[in-house]
Amino acid sequence: MTAEHRAVAGPGSRAGSAPAVDAADGPLLRVEDLRIHFPVRDRVRQTLLGTVKAVDGVSFDLHQGETLGVVGETGSGKSTLARGILMLRRPTTGRVFFAGQDLTAMDAETLRRARRQFQMVFQDPWGSLDPRMSVMDIVAEPLKAHGLAKGEELARQVVDLLQMCGLAARDAGKFPHEFSGGQRQRVGIARALALRPRLVVADEPVSALDVSVQAQILNLLRDLQRELGLQYVFISHDLRVVRYVSNTVAVMYLGKIVERSERHALFSLPLHPYSKALLSASLDTDLGEASAEEALRPAARGDLPSPLSPPSGCRFRTRCPIAIDLCAQAEPPLEEKSPGRFVACHLVPAGAGTPDLAAHAAHSGPRLQTPPEGQARGPALA
């Protein structure tokens, strides 16, 4: 388990009560112009070769009861954004507010106590668990670090968390190597929920799992959200997964959000050329809402440019099938083209993207099907 995983769980230093981080009004999470840059140096001469702008000017709000899905190709900055939100990677510039408090202005101890309110589920269910620790110790670690339980009460809370996540009480004495990938991810989820957080950032939590196991984990996350009142920031490259779990979707490309919209609006009528290309590359019966005409949309050309030297103007212009000269000359801002629809494209006019979505208002998406054995919340089959 890396230092990053321990930072979220809570270091084993002195305990402290969480600061009061509550706001009666406004978003639970606000990200303002977040930038995370990495200098690249020559290994021998140590001269600066350039700067990788992994996250470059990202802003959004997350309100109570919402799940924000962040989607994009590998290298678009999704995982770096996730770590920046939780201050696992300190931003170069920009601010992150949680319940009205500026996380970027907190010292290490104040931030450690504030982390009781927000936790992370990591992509790799093996690398995020210490192989030398039992499941009891793994799930109990954040509770002990924050001084919330000990002795029999600690053991009881750990067993409750495991059962909540579809594992058995007897699993507490096992070690990570004794579990399958899906079961290990359930352990990671139990650990993330130990402190009863309000926000969970899930970074590709099902990408390393088989499809049937993905369904179980996604259903588990949705059930836990309803029961515990959680808010999610859900990172994924899989549009089907994002469509299933999210209320709002943000599409990232080379460190920037190029489109942000309500889920049904984006999947029924994407506005940015990159969003259209992503849907075109992912069309299948699960996405469902695309017409035959949309299936013929041209996909993005070429490979993702290097973040060390992104294109001038619009970063997508070198792959965009409709780019014009203006796209190379000026970077398009992320603007609200119609109510709730934010797009960064010179060629998307104001008022675009206002289809009649009344038919979708009460639709929350079909429940993913799991194997017939057991239940989604029962003993993990994964």
Coordinates of C-alpha atoms in Angstrom, one line a residue:
M1 CA 0.0 0.0 0.0
T2 CA 1.5 3.3 -1.1
A3 CA 1.8 6.5 1.0
E4 CA -1.1 7.9 -1.1
H5 CA -3.4 5.1 0.0
R6 CA -2.4 5.7 3.7
A7 CA -2.9 9.5 3.3
V8 CA -6.6 8.9 2.5
A9 CA -7.1 6.2 5.2
G10 CA -5.4 8.5 7.7
P11 CA -1.9 8.3 9.2
G12 CA -1.4 6.4 12.4
S13 CA -0.5 9.6 14.2
R14 CA -2.5 11.2 17.0
A15 CA -6.2 11.3 16.6
G16 CA -8.3 14.4 16.4
S17 CA -11.9 15.3 15.8
A18 CA -12.9 16.4 12.3
P19 CA -13.4 20.1 11.9
A20 CA -16.9 21.4 11.3
V21 CA -17.2 21.3 7.5
D22 CA -20.8 22.0 6.7
A23 CA -22.5 24.6 4.6
A24 CA -26.2 25.1 4.6
D25 CA -26.3 26.4 1.1
G26 CA -24.2 26.0 -2.0
P27 CA -22.4 23.0 -3.4
L28 CA -20.8 20.3 -1.3
L29 CA -17.7 20.4 -3.5
R30 CA -16.5 23.3 -5.6
V31 CA -13.4 23.2 -7.8
E32 CA -12.2 26.5 -9.1
D33 CA -9.7 26.8 -12.0
L34 CA -7.7 23.8 -10.7
R35 CA -4.3 23.4 -12.4
I36 CA -1.8 20.6 -11.7
H37 CA 1.4 20.9 -13.6
F38 CA 4.5 18.7 -13.6
P39 CA 7.9 20.0 -14.6
V40 CA 9.9 17.7 -16.9
R41 CA 13.7 17.9 -16.4
D42 CA 16.7 16.4 -18.2
R43 CA 17.9 13.5 -16.1
V44 CA 21.5 14.3 -16.5
R45 CA 21.7 18.1 -16.7
Q46 CA 18.5 18.7 -14.6
T47 CA 17.5 21.5 -17.0
L48 CA 13.8 22.2 -17.5
L49 CA 12.5 20.6 -20.7
G50 CA 8.9 21.7 -20.3
T51 CA 5.8 21.3 -18.2
V52 CA 3.1 18.7 -18.4
K53 CA -0.2 20.4 -17.8
A54 CA -2.1 17.3 -16.5
V55 CA -5.0 19.4 -15.2
D56 CA -5.3 22.8 -16.7
G57 CA -8.1 25.1 -15.5
V58 CA -10.8 22.7 -14.4
S59 CA -13.9 24.1 -12.6
F60 CA -17.2 22.4 -11.5
D61 CA -19.6 22.1 -8.6
L62 CA -21.0 19.0 -7.0
H63 CA -24.2 19.3 -5.1
Q64 CA -25.9 17.1 -2.5
G65 CA -27.2 13.8 -3.9
E66 CA -25.2 14.1 -7.2
T67 CA -22.8 11.8 -8.9
L68 CA -20.4 13.5 -11.3
G69 CA -19.0 11.1 -13.9
V70 CA -15.6 12.2 -15.4
V71 CA -14.8 10.5 -18.7
G72 CA -12.0 10.7 -21.3
E73 CA -9.2 8.8 -22.9
T74 CA -6.1 7.6 -21.1
G75 CA -3.9 10.7 -20.6
S76 CA -6.7 13.2 -20.3
G77 CA -6.0 14.0 -16.7
K78 CA -8.9 12.2 -15.0
S79 CA -6.9 10.5 -12.2
T80 CA -4.7 13.5 -11.6
L81 CA -7.9 15.5 -11.1
A82 CA -9.2 12.9 -8.6
R83 CA -6.0 13.2 -6.6
G84 CA -6.1 17.0 -6.8
I85 CA -9.7 17.1 -5.4
L86 CA -8.6 15.1 -2.3
M87 CA -5.3 17.0 -2.0
L88 CA -3.3 13.9 -2.5
R89 CA -1.6 16.0 -5.2
R90 CA -1.3 19.6 -4.2
P91 CA -2.5 21.8 -7.1
T92 CA -0.2 24.2 -8.8
T93 CA -2.9 26.9 -8.7
G94 CA -6.6 26.9 -8.1
R95 CA -8.8 26.1 -5.2
V96 CA -10.9 23.2 -3.9
F97 CA -13.8 24.0 -1.5
F98 CA -15.5 21.2 0.5
A99 CA -18.7 22.3 2.3
G100 CA -17.5 25.9 2.1
Q101 CA -14.0 25.3 3.4
D102 CA -10.9 25.8 1.3
L103 CA -8.9 22.6 1.3
T104 CA -6.0 24.2 -0.5
A105 CA -5.5 26.6 2.4
M106 CA -5.4 23.9 5.1
D107 CA -2.3 22.8 6.9
A108 CA -1.4 19.1 7.1
E109 CA -3.1 18.4 10.4
T110 CA -6.3 20.3 9.6
L111 CA -6.5 18.5 6.2
R112 CA -5.9 15.2 7.9
R113 CA -9.0 15.7 10.1
A114 CA -11.1 17.1 7.2
R115 CA -10.4 13.9 5.3
R116 CA -13.0 12.1 7.5
Q117 CA -15.5 13.8 5.2
F118 CA -14.1 12.6 1.9
Q119 CA -12.4 9.3 0.9
M120 CA -11.2 7.5 -2.2
V121 CA -11.7 4.1 -3.8
F122 CA -8.7 3.3 -5.9
Q123 CA -8.4 1.6 -9.3
D124 CA -6.1 -1.3 -8.4
P125 CA -7.8 -3.4 -5.7
W126 CA -4.5 -5.3 -5.1
G127 CA -2.0 -2.4 -5.0
S128 CA -4.2 -0.3 -2.7
L129 CA -4.3 -3.0 0.1
D130 CA -1.3 -3.9 2.2
P131 CA -0.6 -7.6 1.7
R132 CA 0.8 -7.9 5.2
M133 CA -2.3 -6.7 6.9
S134 CA -5.5 -8.6 7.6
V135 CA -8.8 -7.3 6.4
M136 CA -9.7 -6.5 10.0
D137 CA -6.6 -4.3 10.2
I138 CA -7.1 -2.7 6.8
V139 CA -10.7 -1.6 7.4
A140 CA -10.0 -0.7 11.1
E141 CA -7.0 1.5 10.2
P142 CA -8.9 4.8 9.5
L143 CA -11.1 4.3 12.6
K144 CA -8.0 3.8 14.8
A145 CA -6.1 6.7 13.1
H146 CA -8.9 9.1 14.0
G147 CA -9.6 7.6 17.4
L148 CA -13.2 6.7 16.7
A149 CA -13.3 3.1 18.0
K150 CA -11.2 0.5 19.8
G151 CA -11.5 -3.0 21.2
E152 CA -14.8 -4.8 20.7
E153 CA -16.5 -1.8 19.3
L154 CA -13.8 -1.5 16.6
A155 CA -14.2 -5.1 15.7
R156 CA -18.0 -4.8 15.5
Q157 CA -17.8 -1.7 13.3
V158 CA -15.4 -3.5 10.9
V159 CA -17.7 -6.5 10.7
D160 CA -20.7 -4.2 10.0
L161 CA -18.8 -2.5 7.2
L162 CA -17.8 -5.8 5.6
Q163 CA -21.3 -7.1 5.7
M164 CA -22.6 -3.8 4.3
C165 CA -20.2 -4.3 1.3
G166 CA -21.3 -7.9 0.7
L167 CA -18.5 -9.7 2.6
A168 CA -18.9 -12.1 5.5
A169 CA -17.8 -11.6 9.1
R170 CA -15.3 -14.5 8.8
D171 CA -13.5 -12.6 6.0
A172 CA -12.1 -10.1 8.6
G173 CA -9.3 -12.6 9.5
K174 CA -8.2 -13.1 5.9
F175 CA -5.5 -11.4 3.9
P176 CA -5.8 -9.7 0.5
H177 CA -4.2 -12.6 -1.4
E178 CA -7.1 -14.8 -0.3
F179 CA -9.6 -12.8 -2.2
S180 CA -10.6 -12.3 -5.9
G181 CA -10.3 -8.9 -7.5
G182 CA -14.0 -8.1 -6.9
Q183 CA -13.8 -9.1 -3.2
R184 CA -10.6 -7.0 -2.8
Q185 CA -12.5 -4.0 -4.2
R186 CA -15.3 -4.6 -1.7
V187 CA -12.6 -4.4 1.0
G188 CA -11.4 -1.1 -0.4
I189 CA -14.9 0.3 -0.4
A190 CA -15.5 -0.8 3.2
R191 CA -12.3 1.0 4.2
A192 CA -13.4 4.1 2.3
L193 CA -16.7 4.1 4.2
A194 CA -15.3 3.5 7.6
L195 CA -15.3 7.2 8.5
R196 CA -18.8 7.7 7.2
P197 CA -17.7 10.2 4.5
R198 CA -20.0 12.5 2.6
L199 CA -18.0 12.4 -0.6
V200 CA -16.3 9.4 -2.3
V201 CA -14.0 9.8 -5.2
A202 CA -13.9 6.6 -7.2
D203 CA -11.0 6.3 -9.6
E204 CA -11.7 3.7 -12.2
P205 CA -13.1 1.3 -9.5
V206 CA -14.3 -1.4 -11.9
S207 CA -11.9 -1.2 -14.8
A208 CA -9.7 -4.1 -13.6
L209 CA -12.7 -6.4 -13.0
D210 CA -14.6 -8.8 -15.2
V211 CA -17.9 -7.5 -16.6
S212 CA -20.1 -9.6 -14.3
V213 CA -18.2 -8.4 -11.3
Q214 CA -18.4 -4.8 -12.5
A215 CA -22.1 -5.1 -12.4
Q216 CA -22.0 -6.3 -8.8
I217 CA -19.7 -3.5 -7.7
L218 CA -21.7 -0.8 -9.5
N219 CA -24.9 -2.0 -8.0
L220 CA -23.3 -2.0 -4.6
L221 CA -22.1 1.6 -5.0
R222 CA -25.6 2.7 -6.0
D223 CA -27.2 0.9 -3.1
L224 CA -24.7 2.5 -0.7
Q225 CA -25.3 5.9 -2.1
R226 CA -29.0 5.6 -1.4
E227 CA -28.5 4.2 2.1
L228 CA -25.8 6.5 3.3
G229 CA -26.5 9.7 1.4
L230 CA -23.2 9.7 -0.4
Q231 CA -22.0 11.9 -3.2
Y232 CA -19.6 10.5 -5.8
V233 CA -17.0 11.8 -8.2
F234 CA -16.7 8.8 -10.5
I235 CA -13.7 8.5 -12.9
S236 CA -13.9 6.2 -15.8
H237 CA -13.0 5.7 -19.5
D238 CA -16.1 3.5 -20.0
L239 CA -19.1 5.5 -21.2
R240 CA -21.5 2.7 -20.2
V241 CA -20.3 2.8 -16.6
V242 CA -20.5 6.6 -16.5
R243 CA -24.0 6.6 -17.9
Y244 CA -25.2 4.1 -15.4
V245 CA -23.9 5.8 -12.2
S246 CA -23.9 9.5 -13.0
N247 CA -26.3 12.4 -12.8
T248 CA -23.9 14.8 -14.5
V249 CA -21.1 14.0 -16.9
A250 CA -17.9 15.9 -17.5
V251 CA -15.8 15.1 -20.6
M252 CA -12.1 15.7 -20.3
Y253 CA -9.5 16.1 -23.0
L254 CA -5.8 16.9 -22.4
G255 CA -6.4 18.3 -18.9
K256 CA -9.5 20.4 -19.7
I257 CA -13.2 19.8 -19.4
V258 CA -14.6 20.2 -23.0
E259 CA -18.3 19.4 -22.2
R260 CA -20.3 19.2 -19.0
S261 CA -24.0 18.3 -19.0
E262 CA -26.8 16.3 -17.4
R263 CA -26.4 12.7 -18.3
H264 CA -29.4 12.1 -20.5
A265 CA -28.7 15.4 -22.4
L266 CA -25.2 14.4 -23.2
F267 CA -25.9 10.9 -24.3
S268 CA -28.9 11.9 -26.4
L269 CA -27.3 14.9 -28.0
P270 CA -23.6 15.4 -27.4
L271 CA -22.4 18.9 -28.5
H272 CA -18.6 18.9 -28.5
P273 CA -16.9 17.1 -31.4
Y274 CA -14.9 15.1 -28.9
S275 CA -18.0 14.0 -27.0
K276 CA -19.5 12.9 -30.3
A277 CA -16.3 10.9 -31.2
L278 CA -16.4 9.2 -27.8
L279 CA -20.0 8.1 -28.2
S280 CA -19.3 7.1 -31.8
A281 CA -16.5 4.8 -30.7
S282 CA -18.7 3.3 -27.9
L283 CA -22.0 2.8 -29.7
D284 CA -23.7 -0.5 -28.7
T285 CA -27.0 -1.6 -27.5
D286 CA -26.2 -0.6 -23.9
L287 CA -25.8 3.1 -24.8
G288 CA -29.0 2.8 -26.7
E289 CA -30.1 6.4 -27.4
A290 CA -28.1 7.0 -30.7
S291 CA -29.8 7.0 -34.1
A292 CA -28.4 5.4 -37.2
E293 CA -27.4 8.8 -38.4
E294 CA -25.4 9.4 -35.2
A295 CA -23.7 6.1 -35.7
L296 CA -22.1 7.5 -38.8
R297 CA -20.5 10.4 -37.0
P298 CA -16.8 10.7 -37.9
A299 CA -14.5 9.6 -35.0
A300 CA -11.5 11.5 -33.8
R301 CA -8.5 11.3 -36.0
G302 CA -5.0 10.3 -34.9
D303 CA -3.7 9.9 -31.4
L304 CA -3.9 12.0 -28.3
P305 CA -1.2 14.8 -28.5
S306 CA 1.5 15.1 -25.9
P307 CA 0.4 17.1 -22.8
L308 CA 4.0 18.4 -22.8
S309 CA 3.3 20.3 -26.0
P310 CA -0.5 20.6 -26.5
P311 CA -1.8 22.2 -29.7
S312 CA -2.4 25.9 -29.7
G313 CA -6.0 27.2 -29.4
C314 CA -8.4 24.3 -29.0
R315 CA -6.5 21.3 -27.9
F316 CA -8.8 18.9 -29.8
R317 CA -8.4 20.8 -33.2
T318 CA -5.6 18.4 -34.5
R319 CA -8.1 15.5 -34.4
C320 CA -11.3 17.4 -34.9
P321 CA -13.2 16.7 -38.2
I322 CA -14.7 20.2 -38.3
A323 CA -11.9 22.4 -37.1
I324 CA -11.5 25.8 -38.7
D325 CA -8.7 28.4 -38.6
L326 CA -10.1 30.1 -35.5
C327 CA -9.7 26.8 -33.5
A328 CA -5.9 27.2 -33.9
Q329 CA -5.9 30.9 -33.0
A330 CA -8.0 31.1 -29.8
E331 CA -8.8 28.6 -27.0
P332 CA -12.6 28.3 -26.6
P333 CA -13.8 28.9 -23.1
L334 CA -16.2 26.5 -21.4
E335 CA -19.5 28.4 -21.8
E336 CA -23.1 27.6 -21.0
K337 CA -24.6 27.2 -24.4
S338 CA -28.0 26.4 -23.1
P339 CA -29.3 25.8 -19.5
G340 CA -27.1 23.2 -17.8
R341 CA -25.0 22.5 -21.0
F342 CA -21.4 23.8 -20.9
V343 CA -19.3 23.3 -24.0
A344 CA -15.8 24.6 -25.0
C345 CA -16.2 24.9 -28.8
H346 CA -16.2 27.9 -31.1
L347 CA -18.6 26.1 -33.5
V348 CA -21.3 25.2 -31.0
P349 CA -23.8 28.2 -31.1
A350 CA -25.6 29.6 -28.1
G351 CA -28.9 27.8 -27.6
A352 CA -27.6 24.5 -28.9
G353 CA -28.6 21.3 -27.1
T354 CA -32.1 21.9 -25.9
P355 CA -34.0 18.7 -26.9
D356 CA -37.2 17.6 -25.1
L357 CA -35.9 15.5 -22.3
A358 CA -39.2 15.1 -20.5
A359 CA -39.4 11.4 -21.4
H360 CA -36.2 10.9 -19.4
A361 CA -37.2 12.8 -16.3
A362 CA -38.2 9.8 -14.3
H363 CA -35.8 7.3 -15.8
S364 CA -32.8 6.3 -13.7
G365 CA -31.4 3.6 -16.0
P366 CA -32.0 -0.1 -15.8
R367 CA -30.3 -2.0 -13.0
L368 CA -27.3 -3.9 -14.2
Q369 CA -27.7 -7.6 -14.3
T370 CA -25.6 -9.7 -12.0
P371 CA -25.0 -13.5 -12.2
P372 CA -28.1 -15.4 -10.9
E373 CA -26.2 -16.8 -7.9
G374 CA -26.5 -14.7 -4.8
Q375 CA -27.5 -11.1 -4.4
A376 CA -25.8 -7.8 -5.2
R377 CA -25.3 -7.2 -1.5
G378 CA -24.8 -10.9 -0.6
P379 CA -21.5 -12.8 -0.3
A380 CA -19.3 -11.7 -3.1
L381 CA -18.9 -14.2 -6.0
A382 CA -16.1 -12.1 -7.5

